[in-house]
XYZ file of C-alpha atoms in Angstrom:
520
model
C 10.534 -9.811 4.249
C 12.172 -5.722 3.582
C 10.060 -3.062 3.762
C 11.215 0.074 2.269
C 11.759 3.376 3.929
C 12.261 5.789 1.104
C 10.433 8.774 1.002
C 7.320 7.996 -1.630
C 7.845 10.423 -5.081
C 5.619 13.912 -5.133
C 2.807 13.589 -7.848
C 1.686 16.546 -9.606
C -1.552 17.228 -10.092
C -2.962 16.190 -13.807
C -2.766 19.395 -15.777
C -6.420 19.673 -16.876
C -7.316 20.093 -13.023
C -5.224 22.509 -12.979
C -6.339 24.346 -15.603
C -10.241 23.588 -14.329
C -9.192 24.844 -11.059
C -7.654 28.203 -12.665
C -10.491 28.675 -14.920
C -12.899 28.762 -11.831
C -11.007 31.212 -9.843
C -10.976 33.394 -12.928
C -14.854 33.229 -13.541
C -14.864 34.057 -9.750
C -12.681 37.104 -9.948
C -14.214 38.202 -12.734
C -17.524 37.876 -11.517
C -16.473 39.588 -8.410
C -15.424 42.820 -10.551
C -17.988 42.510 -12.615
C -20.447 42.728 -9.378
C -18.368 45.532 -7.890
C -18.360 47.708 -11.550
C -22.354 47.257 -11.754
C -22.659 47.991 -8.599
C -20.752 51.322 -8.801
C -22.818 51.873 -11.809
C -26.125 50.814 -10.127
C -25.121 53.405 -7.155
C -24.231 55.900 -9.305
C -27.496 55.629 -11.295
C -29.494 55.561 -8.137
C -27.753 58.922 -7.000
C -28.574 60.633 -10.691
C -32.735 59.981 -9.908
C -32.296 60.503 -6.520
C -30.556 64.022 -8.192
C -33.667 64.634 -9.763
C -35.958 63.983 -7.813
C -34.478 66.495 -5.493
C -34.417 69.163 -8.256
C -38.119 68.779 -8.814
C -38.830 69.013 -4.920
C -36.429 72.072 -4.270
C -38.098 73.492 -7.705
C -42.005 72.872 -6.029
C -40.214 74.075 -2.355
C -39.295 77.298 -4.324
C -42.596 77.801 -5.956
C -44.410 77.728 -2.611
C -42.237 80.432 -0.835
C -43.102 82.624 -3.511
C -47.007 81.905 -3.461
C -46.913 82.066 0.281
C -44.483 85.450 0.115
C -47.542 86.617 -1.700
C -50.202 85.295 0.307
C -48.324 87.005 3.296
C -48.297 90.077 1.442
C -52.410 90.339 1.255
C -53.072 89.481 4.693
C -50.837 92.590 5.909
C -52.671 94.257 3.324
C -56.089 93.669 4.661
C -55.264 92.622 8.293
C -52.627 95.740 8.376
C -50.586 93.243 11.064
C -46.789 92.748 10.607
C -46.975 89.329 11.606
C -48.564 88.126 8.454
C -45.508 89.970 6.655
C -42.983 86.729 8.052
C -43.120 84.368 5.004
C -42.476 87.666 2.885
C -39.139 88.598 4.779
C -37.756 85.089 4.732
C -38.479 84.503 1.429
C -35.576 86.389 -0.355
C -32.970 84.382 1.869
C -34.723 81.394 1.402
C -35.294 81.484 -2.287
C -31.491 82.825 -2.603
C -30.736 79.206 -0.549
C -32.606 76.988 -3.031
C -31.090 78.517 -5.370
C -27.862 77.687 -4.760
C -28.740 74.241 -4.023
C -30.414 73.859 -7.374
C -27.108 75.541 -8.850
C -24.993 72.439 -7.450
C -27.590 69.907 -8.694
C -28.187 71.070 -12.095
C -24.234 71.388 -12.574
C -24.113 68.393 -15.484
C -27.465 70.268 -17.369
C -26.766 73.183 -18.954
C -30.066 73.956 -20.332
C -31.640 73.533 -16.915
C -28.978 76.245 -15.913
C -30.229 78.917 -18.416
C -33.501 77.895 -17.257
C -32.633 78.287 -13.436
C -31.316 81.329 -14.210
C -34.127 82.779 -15.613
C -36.911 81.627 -12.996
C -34.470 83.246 -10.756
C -34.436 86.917 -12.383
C -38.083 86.021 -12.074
C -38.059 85.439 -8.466
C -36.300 88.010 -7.219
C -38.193 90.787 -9.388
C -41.459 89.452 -7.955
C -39.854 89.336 -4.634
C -38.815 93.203 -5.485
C -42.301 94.276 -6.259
C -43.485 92.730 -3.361
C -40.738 94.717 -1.396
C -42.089 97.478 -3.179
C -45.445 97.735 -2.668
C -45.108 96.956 1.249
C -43.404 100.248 0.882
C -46.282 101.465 -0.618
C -48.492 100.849 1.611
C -46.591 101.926 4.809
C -46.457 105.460 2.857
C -49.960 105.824 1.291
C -52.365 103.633 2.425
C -54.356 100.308 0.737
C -55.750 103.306 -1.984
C -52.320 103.353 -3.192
C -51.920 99.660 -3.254
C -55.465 99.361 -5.584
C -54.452 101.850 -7.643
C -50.880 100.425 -8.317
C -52.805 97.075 -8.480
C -55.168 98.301 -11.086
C -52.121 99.632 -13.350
C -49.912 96.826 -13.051
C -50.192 92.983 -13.852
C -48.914 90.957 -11.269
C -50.530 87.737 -12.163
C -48.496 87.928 -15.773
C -45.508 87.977 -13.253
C -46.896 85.117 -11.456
C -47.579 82.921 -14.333
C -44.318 83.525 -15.822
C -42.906 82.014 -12.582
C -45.201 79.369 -13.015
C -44.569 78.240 -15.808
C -40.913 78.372 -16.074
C -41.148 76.168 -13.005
C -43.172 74.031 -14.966
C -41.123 73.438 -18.149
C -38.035 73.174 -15.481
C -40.211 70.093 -14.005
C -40.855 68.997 -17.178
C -37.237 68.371 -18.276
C -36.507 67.161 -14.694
C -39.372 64.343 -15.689
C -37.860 64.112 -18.916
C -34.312 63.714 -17.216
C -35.881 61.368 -14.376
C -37.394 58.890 -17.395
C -34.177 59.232 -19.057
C -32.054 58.201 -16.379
C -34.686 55.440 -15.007
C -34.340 53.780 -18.461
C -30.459 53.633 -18.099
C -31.063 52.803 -14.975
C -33.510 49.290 -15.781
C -30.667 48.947 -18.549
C -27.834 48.571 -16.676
C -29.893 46.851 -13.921
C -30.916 44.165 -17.097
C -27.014 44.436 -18.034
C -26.116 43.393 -14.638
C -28.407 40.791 -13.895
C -27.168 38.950 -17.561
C -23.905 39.401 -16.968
C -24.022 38.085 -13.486
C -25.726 34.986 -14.248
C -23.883 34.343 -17.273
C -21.108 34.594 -15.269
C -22.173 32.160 -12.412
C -24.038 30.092 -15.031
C -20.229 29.347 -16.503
C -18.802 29.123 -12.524
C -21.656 26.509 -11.607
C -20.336 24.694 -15.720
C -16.955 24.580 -14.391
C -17.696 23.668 -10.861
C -19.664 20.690 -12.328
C -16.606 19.275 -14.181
C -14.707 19.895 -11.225
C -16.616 17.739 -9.622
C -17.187 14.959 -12.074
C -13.316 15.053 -11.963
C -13.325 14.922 -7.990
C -15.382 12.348 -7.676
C -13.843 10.302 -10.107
C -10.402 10.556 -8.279
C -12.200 10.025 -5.197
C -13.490 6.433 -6.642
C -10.243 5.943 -7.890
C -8.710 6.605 -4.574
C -11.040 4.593 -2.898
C -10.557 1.667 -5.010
C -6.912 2.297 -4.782
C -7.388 2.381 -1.187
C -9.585 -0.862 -1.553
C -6.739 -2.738 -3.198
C -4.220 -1.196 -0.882
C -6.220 -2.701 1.784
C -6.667 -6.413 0.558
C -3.100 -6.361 -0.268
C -2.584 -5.447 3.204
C -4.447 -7.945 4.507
C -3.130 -10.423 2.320
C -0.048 -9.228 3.072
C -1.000 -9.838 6.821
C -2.192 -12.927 6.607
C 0.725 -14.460 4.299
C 3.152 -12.748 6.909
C 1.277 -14.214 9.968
C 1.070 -17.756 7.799
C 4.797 -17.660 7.253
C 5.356 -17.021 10.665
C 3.238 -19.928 11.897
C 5.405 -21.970 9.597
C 8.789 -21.087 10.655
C 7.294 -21.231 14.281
C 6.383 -24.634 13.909
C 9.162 -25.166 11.605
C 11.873 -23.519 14.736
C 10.029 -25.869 17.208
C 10.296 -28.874 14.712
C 14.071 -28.477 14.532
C 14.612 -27.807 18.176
C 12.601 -31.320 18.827
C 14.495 -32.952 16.171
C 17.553 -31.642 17.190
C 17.173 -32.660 20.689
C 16.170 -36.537 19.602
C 19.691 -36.574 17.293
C 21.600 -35.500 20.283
C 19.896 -37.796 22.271
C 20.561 -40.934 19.656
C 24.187 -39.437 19.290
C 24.419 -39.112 23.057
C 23.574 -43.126 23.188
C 25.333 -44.241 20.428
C 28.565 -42.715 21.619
C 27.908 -43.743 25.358
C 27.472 -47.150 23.722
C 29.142 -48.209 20.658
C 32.306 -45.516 21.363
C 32.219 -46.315 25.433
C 32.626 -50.431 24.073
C 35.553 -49.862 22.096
C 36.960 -47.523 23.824
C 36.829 -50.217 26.485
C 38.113 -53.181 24.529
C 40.979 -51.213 23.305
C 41.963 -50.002 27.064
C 41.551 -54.179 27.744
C 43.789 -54.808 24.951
C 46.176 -52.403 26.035
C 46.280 -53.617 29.585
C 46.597 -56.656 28.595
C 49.833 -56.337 26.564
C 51.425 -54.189 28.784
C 50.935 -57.017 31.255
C 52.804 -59.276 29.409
C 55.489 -56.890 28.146
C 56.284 -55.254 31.609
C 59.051 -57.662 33.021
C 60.689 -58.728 28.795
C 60.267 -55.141 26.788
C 60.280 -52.192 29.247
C 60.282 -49.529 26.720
C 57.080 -51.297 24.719
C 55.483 -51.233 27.975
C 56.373 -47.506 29.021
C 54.753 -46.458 25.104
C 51.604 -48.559 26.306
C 51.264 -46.664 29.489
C 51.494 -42.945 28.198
C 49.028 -44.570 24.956
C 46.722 -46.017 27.653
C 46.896 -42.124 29.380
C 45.924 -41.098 26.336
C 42.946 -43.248 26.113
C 41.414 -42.273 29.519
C 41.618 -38.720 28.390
C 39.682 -39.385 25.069
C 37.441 -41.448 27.034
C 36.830 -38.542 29.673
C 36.727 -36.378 26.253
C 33.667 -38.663 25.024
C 32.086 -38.597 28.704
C 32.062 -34.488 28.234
C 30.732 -34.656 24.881
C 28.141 -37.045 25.774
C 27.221 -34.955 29.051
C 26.964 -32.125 26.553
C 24.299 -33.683 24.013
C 22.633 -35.001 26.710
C 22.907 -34.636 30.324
C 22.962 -37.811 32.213
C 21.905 -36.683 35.463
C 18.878 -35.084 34.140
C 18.123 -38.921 32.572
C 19.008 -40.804 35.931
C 18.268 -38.015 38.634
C 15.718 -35.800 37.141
C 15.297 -32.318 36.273
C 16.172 -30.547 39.524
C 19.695 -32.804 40.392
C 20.400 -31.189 36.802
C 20.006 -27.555 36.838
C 21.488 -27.461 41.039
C 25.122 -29.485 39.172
C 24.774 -26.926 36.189
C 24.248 -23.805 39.089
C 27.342 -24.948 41.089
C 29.611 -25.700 37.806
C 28.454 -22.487 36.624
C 29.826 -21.000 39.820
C 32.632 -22.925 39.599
C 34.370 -21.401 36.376
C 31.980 -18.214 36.249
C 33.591 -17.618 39.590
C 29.932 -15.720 40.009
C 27.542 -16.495 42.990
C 24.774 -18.301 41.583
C 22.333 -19.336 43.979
C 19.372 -22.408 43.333
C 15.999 -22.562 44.749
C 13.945 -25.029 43.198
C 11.042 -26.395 44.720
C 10.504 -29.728 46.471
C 7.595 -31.012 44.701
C 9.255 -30.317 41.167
C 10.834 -33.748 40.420
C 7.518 -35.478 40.930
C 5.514 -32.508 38.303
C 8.407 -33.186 35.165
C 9.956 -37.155 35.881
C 7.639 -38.027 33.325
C 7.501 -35.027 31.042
C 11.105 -35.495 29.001
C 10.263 -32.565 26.713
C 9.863 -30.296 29.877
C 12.202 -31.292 31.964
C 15.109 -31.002 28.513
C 13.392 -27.341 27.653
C 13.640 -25.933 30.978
C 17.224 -27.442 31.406
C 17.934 -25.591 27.952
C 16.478 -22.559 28.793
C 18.762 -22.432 32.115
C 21.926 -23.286 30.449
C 21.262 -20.920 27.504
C 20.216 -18.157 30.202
C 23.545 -18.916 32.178
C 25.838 -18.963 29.147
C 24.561 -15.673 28.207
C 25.049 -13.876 31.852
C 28.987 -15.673 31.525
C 29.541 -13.502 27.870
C 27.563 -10.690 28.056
C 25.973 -9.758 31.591
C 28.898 -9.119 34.260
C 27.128 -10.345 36.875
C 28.303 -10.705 40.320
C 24.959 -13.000 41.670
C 22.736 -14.900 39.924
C 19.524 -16.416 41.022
C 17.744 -19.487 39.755
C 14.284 -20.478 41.244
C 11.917 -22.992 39.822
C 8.528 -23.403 41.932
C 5.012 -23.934 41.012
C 2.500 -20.760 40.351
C -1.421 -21.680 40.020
C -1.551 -24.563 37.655
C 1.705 -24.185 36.082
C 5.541 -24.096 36.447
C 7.543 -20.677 36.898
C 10.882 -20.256 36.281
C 13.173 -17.649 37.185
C 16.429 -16.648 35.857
C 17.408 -13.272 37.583
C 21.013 -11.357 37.615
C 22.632 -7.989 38.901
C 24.400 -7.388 35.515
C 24.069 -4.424 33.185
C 20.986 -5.505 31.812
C 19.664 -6.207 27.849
C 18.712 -3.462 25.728
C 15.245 -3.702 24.323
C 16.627 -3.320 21.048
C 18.629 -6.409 21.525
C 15.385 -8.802 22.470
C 13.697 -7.694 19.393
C 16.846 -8.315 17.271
C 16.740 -10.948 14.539
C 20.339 -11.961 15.082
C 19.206 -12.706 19.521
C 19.244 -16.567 18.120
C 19.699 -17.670 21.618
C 16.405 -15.509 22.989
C 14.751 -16.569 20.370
C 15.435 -20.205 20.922
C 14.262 -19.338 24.461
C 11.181 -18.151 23.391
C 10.371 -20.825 21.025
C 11.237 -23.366 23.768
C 8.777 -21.935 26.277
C 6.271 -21.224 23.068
C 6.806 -25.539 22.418
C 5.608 -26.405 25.578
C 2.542 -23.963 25.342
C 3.995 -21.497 27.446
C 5.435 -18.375 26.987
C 8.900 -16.375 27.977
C 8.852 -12.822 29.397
C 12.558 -10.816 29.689
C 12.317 -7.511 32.060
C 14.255 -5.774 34.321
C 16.035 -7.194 37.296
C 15.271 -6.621 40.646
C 15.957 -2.437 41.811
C 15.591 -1.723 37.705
C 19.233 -3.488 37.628
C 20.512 -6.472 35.588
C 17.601 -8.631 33.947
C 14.771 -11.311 35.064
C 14.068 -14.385 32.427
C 10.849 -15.569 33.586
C 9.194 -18.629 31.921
C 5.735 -19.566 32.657
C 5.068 -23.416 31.904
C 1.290 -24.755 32.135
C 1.213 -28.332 33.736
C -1.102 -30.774 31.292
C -3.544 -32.704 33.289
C -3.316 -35.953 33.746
C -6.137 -38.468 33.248
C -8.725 -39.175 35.970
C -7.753 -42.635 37.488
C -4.318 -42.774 35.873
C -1.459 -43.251 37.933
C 1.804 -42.073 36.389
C 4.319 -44.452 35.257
C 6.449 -46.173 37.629
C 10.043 -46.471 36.401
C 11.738 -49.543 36.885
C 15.802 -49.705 36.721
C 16.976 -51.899 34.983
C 19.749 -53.973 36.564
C 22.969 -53.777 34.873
C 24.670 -57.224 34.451
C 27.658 -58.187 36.142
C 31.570 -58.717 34.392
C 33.499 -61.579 34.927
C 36.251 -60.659 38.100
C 39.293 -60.574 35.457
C 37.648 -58.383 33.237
C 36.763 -55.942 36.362
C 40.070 -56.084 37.490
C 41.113 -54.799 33.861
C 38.648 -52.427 33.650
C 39.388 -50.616 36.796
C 43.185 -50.380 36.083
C 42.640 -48.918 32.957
C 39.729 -46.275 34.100
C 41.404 -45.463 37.332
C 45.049 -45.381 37.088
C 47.170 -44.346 40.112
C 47.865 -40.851 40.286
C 51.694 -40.934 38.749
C 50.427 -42.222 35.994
C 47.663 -39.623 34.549
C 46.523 -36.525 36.082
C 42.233 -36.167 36.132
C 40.776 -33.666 34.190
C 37.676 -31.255 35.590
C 34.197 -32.897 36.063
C 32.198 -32.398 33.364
C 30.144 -28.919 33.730
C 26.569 -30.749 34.083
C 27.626 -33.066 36.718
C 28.555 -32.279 40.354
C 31.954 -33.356 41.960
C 31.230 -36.939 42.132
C 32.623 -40.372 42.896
C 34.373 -41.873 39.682
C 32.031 -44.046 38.187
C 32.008 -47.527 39.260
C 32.943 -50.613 37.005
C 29.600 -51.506 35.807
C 28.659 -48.048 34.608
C 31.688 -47.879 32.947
C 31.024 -51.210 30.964
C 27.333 -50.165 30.139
């Protein structure tokens, strides 16, 4: 199964979200202005009655220094004490103050400035007289003051000020209502504006969300699907994998019974006519020795040529099917395979394996042939790839199971490698170990050098009461003495006449094998 690694295409987003999302930032911006304009109008509203209002105070401020410049004025006259005269000398600089201030408010009113202007010509003659008639008095007495008092009208001059103060307040009223009006009316403005405004913001924000929650459904059902798929996905993967576990495990059975039944068939049927041929030949060149020397020399290098193809069949047999791990068990098998190992690896390659271990697998064929495969596929791979100068191979019993060791000095396999698809001999390691309910764990060597193969094997129980089986050998039948004496001139000639090859790699240096075994 391919997964694919490309980088996934960039969606845009749908153009009417877009545009929603645009149109909501523009209500917002506007409606931000439009808050900051009212405001500045608001403000500047509030200062024009604030404005007024101080007019109107400054205008009542200024019509009390006058009455109490007056009121000053009669207690000096009937007290005759300067300190009553204090409001009456301040009240020039004072009024002259207000003044100006009510000059600088009344700036935007024209008609309040004509009026200004007159209440001050007012002011400051009634101020004058007042100046005046202190005069007076200092010079001539209170007579003088009654006199002047009885000649002139001061309270026309009064009421003059009066009331041009008055109709001055009166217009400030006037201007105050005014201005409160615009005021309410651009508050009212405001207000409609502003809520029309965020009525049309909330619209829009309600679409937008209609729109985000329908993606978000969609994406969570997409999500949803995504995820069954996934686990579909998972469980088809982990299905197919169960299947070409059991499927790997299937074939490596299989393919150990057909090299079995091949391993028989040519010890058997090939070893007999192999055999009779090597008879026949021996037979002849009996008979043609002493009449046809040159027949008899062709039947000697043909009959060399038959022990090597039968030593060719013994290798192939030995290599579908060890015989020593059939007739001596598991552990006389992997100590030959060590040494032969040794032998052409020209590596050191040192055996441990435990005492008790050919009691724990002479029954158990499928152990005993997966831990033998495991070794030599371990061993073939340190020859090729590892360049190993010691190898160690230890098989012993751990707890309730079999461990076994495969452990080098070489440069080690790259993780990358063990996780490879191609690592067909790992794998078949792995699914070995996995066959026998077991598992197969591939670190690093001892010092963080080379690489460890350990293989832990459980042991299946055996039944309570049941003995294991006791094999019996069965006893191979004995030749006629002519067809011995045949036998063992054709399968051992003297040493001029054919040179031995090698022992087979899964056997150790032995003694040839003796007539009977041959004939079997």
């Amino acid at each position: 199964m391919y997964f694919t690694v490309e980088t996934a295409p960039h969606h845009r987003m749908p153009l009417y979200k877009t545009i929603l999302c645009v149109t909501c930032a523009l209500l917002l911006i506007v409606n931000g202005f439009s808050l900051f304009h009212n405001l500045q109008a608001l403000r500047g509203a509030q200062v024009l009655l604030s404005q007024t209002a101080r007019v109107a105070d400054r205008l009542q401020y200024l019509n009390v220094l006058v009455l109490d410049a007056e009121s000053s004025m009669r207690s000096y006259f009937l007290s005759d004490r300067d300190s009553y005269l204090g409001p009456t000398r301040t009240a020039l600089a004072d009024s002259e103050a207000e003044f100006r201030e009510l000059e600088k408010l009344l700036a935007d009113n024209p008609s309040q400035l004509k009026n200004l202007t007159q209440l001050h010509t007012l002011v400051r003659r009634r101020l004058s007289i007042m100046s005046q008639a202190i005069d007076v008095y200092r010079d001539g007495g209170l007579q003088e003051i009654v006199n002047i008092a009885k000649l002139s009208d001061d309270r026309a001059s009064m009421d003059e000020i009066r009331l041009q103060v008055v109709i001055m307040e009166q217009e400030q009223n006037e201007t105050l209502t005014t201005r409160s009006a615009m005021f309410y009316k651009e508050y009212q403005k405001a207000v409609w504006l502003g809520v029309s405004i965020n009525a049309l913001a909330i619209l829009v924000l309600v679409m937008f969300y209609q729109l985000v929650r329908r993606s978000f459904a969609h994406r969570a059902a997409v999500e949803h699907a995504l995820q069954s798929a996934n686990e579909n996905l998972e469980s088809t993967v982990q299905q197919r994998t169960e299947q070409l576990s059991v499927l790997s495990r299937h074939l490596i059975t299989i393919s150990e019974e057909e090299k079995a039944r091949l391993s028989r068939e040519l010890h058997d049927e090939l070893g007999a006519n192999l055999t009779s041929i090597s008879m026949d030949i021996a037979a002849v060149t009996q008979q043609l020795r002493s009449t046809h020397p040159e027949l008899a020399e062709q039947l000697k290098r043909a009959r060399g040529t038959l022990v090597e193809t039968v030593e060719m069949k013994r290798r192939i047999v030995e290599n579908l099917r060890p015989s020593l791990l059939d007739n001596l068990g598991l552990c006389a098998a992997i100590e030959s395979y060590c040494e032969e190992f040794s032998r052409l690896a020209q590596v050191r390659c040192d055996c441990n394996v435990a005492a008790d271990m050919e009691s724990l697998t002479r029954d158990a064929g499928d152990l005993s042939i997966a831990l033998f495969r495991i070794v030599q596929e371990s061993l073939t791979n340190i020859r090729k790839y590892a360049k190993a100068s010691r190898v160690t191979v230890t098989l012993n019993r751990s707890g309730d199971g079999l461990m076994l060791r495969i452990i080098d000095d070489g440069i080690g396999i790259a993780s990358d490698t063990i996780i490879k698809p191609m690592s067909h001999g790992l794998l078949g390691m792995r699914e070995r170990a996995l066959l026998l309910g077991g598992n197969l764990n591939i670190r690093r060597g001892r010092n963080e050098t080379g690489t460890c193969i350990e293989v832990a094997i459980p042991l299946r129980p055996q039944r309570d009461g049941a003995a294991p089986p006791v094999r019996v050998a069965t006893p191979m039948p004995t030749l006629p003495p002519a067809i011995s004496d045949v036998l063992n001139s054709v399968l051992h000639p003297v040493a001029d006449d054919q040179t031995p090859s090698s022992p087979p790699y899964s056997t150790r240096p032995h003694t040839p094998p003796s007539l009977s075994d041959q004939a079997r």
